[in-house]
Short mmCIF file of C-alpha atoms in Angstrom, two decimals:
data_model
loop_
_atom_site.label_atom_id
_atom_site.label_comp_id
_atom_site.label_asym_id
_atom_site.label_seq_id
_atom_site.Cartn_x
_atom_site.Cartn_y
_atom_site.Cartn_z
CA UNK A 13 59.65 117.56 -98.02
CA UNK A 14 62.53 115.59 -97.35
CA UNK A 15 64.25 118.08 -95.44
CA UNK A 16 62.56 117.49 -92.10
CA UNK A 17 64.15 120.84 -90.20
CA UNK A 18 63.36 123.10 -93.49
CA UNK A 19 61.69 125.70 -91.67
CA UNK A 20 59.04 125.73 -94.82
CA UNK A 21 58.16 122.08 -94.90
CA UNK A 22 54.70 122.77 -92.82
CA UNK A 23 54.05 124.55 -95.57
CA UNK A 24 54.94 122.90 -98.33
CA UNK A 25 51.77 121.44 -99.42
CA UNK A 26 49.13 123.50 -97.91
CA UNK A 27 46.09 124.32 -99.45
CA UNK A 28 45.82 127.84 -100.73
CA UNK A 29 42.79 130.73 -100.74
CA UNK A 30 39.81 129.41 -103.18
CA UNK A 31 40.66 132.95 -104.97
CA UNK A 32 43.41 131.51 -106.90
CA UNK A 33 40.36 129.39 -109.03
CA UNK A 34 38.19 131.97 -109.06
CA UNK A 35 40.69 134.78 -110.70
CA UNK A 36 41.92 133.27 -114.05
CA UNK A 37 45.18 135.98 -114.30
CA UNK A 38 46.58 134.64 -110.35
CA UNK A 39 49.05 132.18 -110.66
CA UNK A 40 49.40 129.19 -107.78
CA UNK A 41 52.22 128.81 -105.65
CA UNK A 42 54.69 126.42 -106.68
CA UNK A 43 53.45 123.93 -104.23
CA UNK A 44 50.02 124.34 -105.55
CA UNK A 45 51.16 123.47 -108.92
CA UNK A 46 53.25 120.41 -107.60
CA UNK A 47 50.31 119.35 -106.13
CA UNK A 48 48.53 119.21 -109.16
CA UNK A 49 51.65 117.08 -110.92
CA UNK A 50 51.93 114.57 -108.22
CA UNK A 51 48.37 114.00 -108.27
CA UNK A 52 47.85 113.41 -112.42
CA UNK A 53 51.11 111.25 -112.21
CA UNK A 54 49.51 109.38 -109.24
CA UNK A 55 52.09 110.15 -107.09
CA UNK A 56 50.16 112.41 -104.62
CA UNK A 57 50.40 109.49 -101.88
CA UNK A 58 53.79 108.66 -102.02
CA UNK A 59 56.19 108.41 -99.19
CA UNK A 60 59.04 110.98 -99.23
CA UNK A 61 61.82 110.19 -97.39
CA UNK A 62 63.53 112.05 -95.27
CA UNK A 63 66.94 113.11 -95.77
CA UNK A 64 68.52 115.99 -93.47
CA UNK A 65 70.37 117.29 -96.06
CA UNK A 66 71.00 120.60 -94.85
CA UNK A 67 72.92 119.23 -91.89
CA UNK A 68 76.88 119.60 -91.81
CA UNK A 69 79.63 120.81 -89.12
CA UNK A 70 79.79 124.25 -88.96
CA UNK A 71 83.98 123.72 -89.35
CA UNK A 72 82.63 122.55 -92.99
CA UNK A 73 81.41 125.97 -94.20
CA UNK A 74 84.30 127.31 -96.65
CA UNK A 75 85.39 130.64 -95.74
CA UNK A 76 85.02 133.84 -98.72
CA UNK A 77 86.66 136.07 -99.02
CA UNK A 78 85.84 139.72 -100.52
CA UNK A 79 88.29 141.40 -103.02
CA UNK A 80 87.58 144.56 -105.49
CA UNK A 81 90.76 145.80 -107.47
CA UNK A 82 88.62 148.31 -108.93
CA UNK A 83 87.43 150.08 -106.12
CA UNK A 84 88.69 153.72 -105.78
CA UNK A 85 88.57 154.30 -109.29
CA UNK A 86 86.02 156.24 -110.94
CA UNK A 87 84.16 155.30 -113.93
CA UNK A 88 83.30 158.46 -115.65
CA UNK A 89 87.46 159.55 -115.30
CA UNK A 90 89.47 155.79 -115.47
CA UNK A 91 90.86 154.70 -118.98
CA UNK A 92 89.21 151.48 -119.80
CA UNK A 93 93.10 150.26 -120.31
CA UNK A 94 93.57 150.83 -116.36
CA UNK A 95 90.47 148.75 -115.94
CA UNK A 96 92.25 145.83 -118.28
CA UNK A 97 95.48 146.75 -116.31
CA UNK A 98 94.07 145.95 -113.26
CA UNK A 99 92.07 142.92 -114.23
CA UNK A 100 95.23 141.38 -115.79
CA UNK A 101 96.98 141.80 -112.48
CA UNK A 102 94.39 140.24 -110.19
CA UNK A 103 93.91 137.10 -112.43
CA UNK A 104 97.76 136.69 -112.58
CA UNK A 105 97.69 137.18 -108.76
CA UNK A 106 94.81 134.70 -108.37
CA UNK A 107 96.81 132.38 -110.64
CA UNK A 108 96.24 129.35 -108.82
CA UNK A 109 92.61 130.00 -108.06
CA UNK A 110 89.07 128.75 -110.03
CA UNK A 111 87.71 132.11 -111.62
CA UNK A 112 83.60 132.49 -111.43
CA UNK A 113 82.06 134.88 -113.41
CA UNK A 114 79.12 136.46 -112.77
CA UNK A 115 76.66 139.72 -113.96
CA UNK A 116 75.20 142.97 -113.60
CA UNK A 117 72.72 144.92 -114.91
CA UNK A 118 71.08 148.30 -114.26
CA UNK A 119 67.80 149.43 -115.21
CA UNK A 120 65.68 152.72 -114.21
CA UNK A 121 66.06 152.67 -110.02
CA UNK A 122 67.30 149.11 -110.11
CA UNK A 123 71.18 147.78 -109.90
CA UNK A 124 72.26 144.45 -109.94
CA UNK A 125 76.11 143.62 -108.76
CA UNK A 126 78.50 142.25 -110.90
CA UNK A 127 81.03 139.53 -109.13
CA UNK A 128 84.66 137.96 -110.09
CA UNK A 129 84.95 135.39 -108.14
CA UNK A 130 88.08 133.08 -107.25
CA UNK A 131 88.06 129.64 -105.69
CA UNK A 132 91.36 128.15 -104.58
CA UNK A 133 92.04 124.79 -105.99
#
């Protein structure tokens, strides 16, 4: 709500389908819920105010860039120590850079990606 160009904000706080009282297993949209904590704190006519956060220079936006040391390598037929090989290499090329971690997971038709970031500093 404070974000007057979000492209959601007309419908931030709309009223939703009577069917969402009427089935007990639906759950409400977040802004239905919000509604219904603003309004038993007594906040439900309060002023927001506006603040376009979401407005910066495009010459702002920091650049990423995209590298994978372990691409070419095959899982099934690459040594784990290549893999540690490898991963000791980047990080002491990437030295001087802010590592971020992040993780995967796979599950029956479903595959999430797995990320190692760095961040100049």
């Amino acid at each position: 709500m404070s974000v007057p160009s979000h492209p959601l904000k007309p419908f931030s706080l709309a009223t939703v389908s009577p069917d969402y009282d009427a089935r007990s297993f639906n759950i409400k949209p977040f802004s239905e819920r919000a509604k219904g904590v603003l309004n038993d704190a007594h906040l439900s006519n309060t002023n927001i105010q506006e603040n376009n956060i979401l407005a910066f220079p495009l010459w702002d936006i920091q650049i990423f860039n995209y590298s994978n040391p372990f691409s070419g390598y095959d899982k099934a037929g690459t040594a784990d120590v290549i893999y540690q090989q490898l991963f000791s290499f980047h990080c002491s090329k990437y030295s001087k850079y802010i590592p971020v971690y992040t993780d995967g997971s796979k599950s029956a038709g479903h595959v999430g990606v797995v990320l190692f970031l760095t961040i100049p500093f």
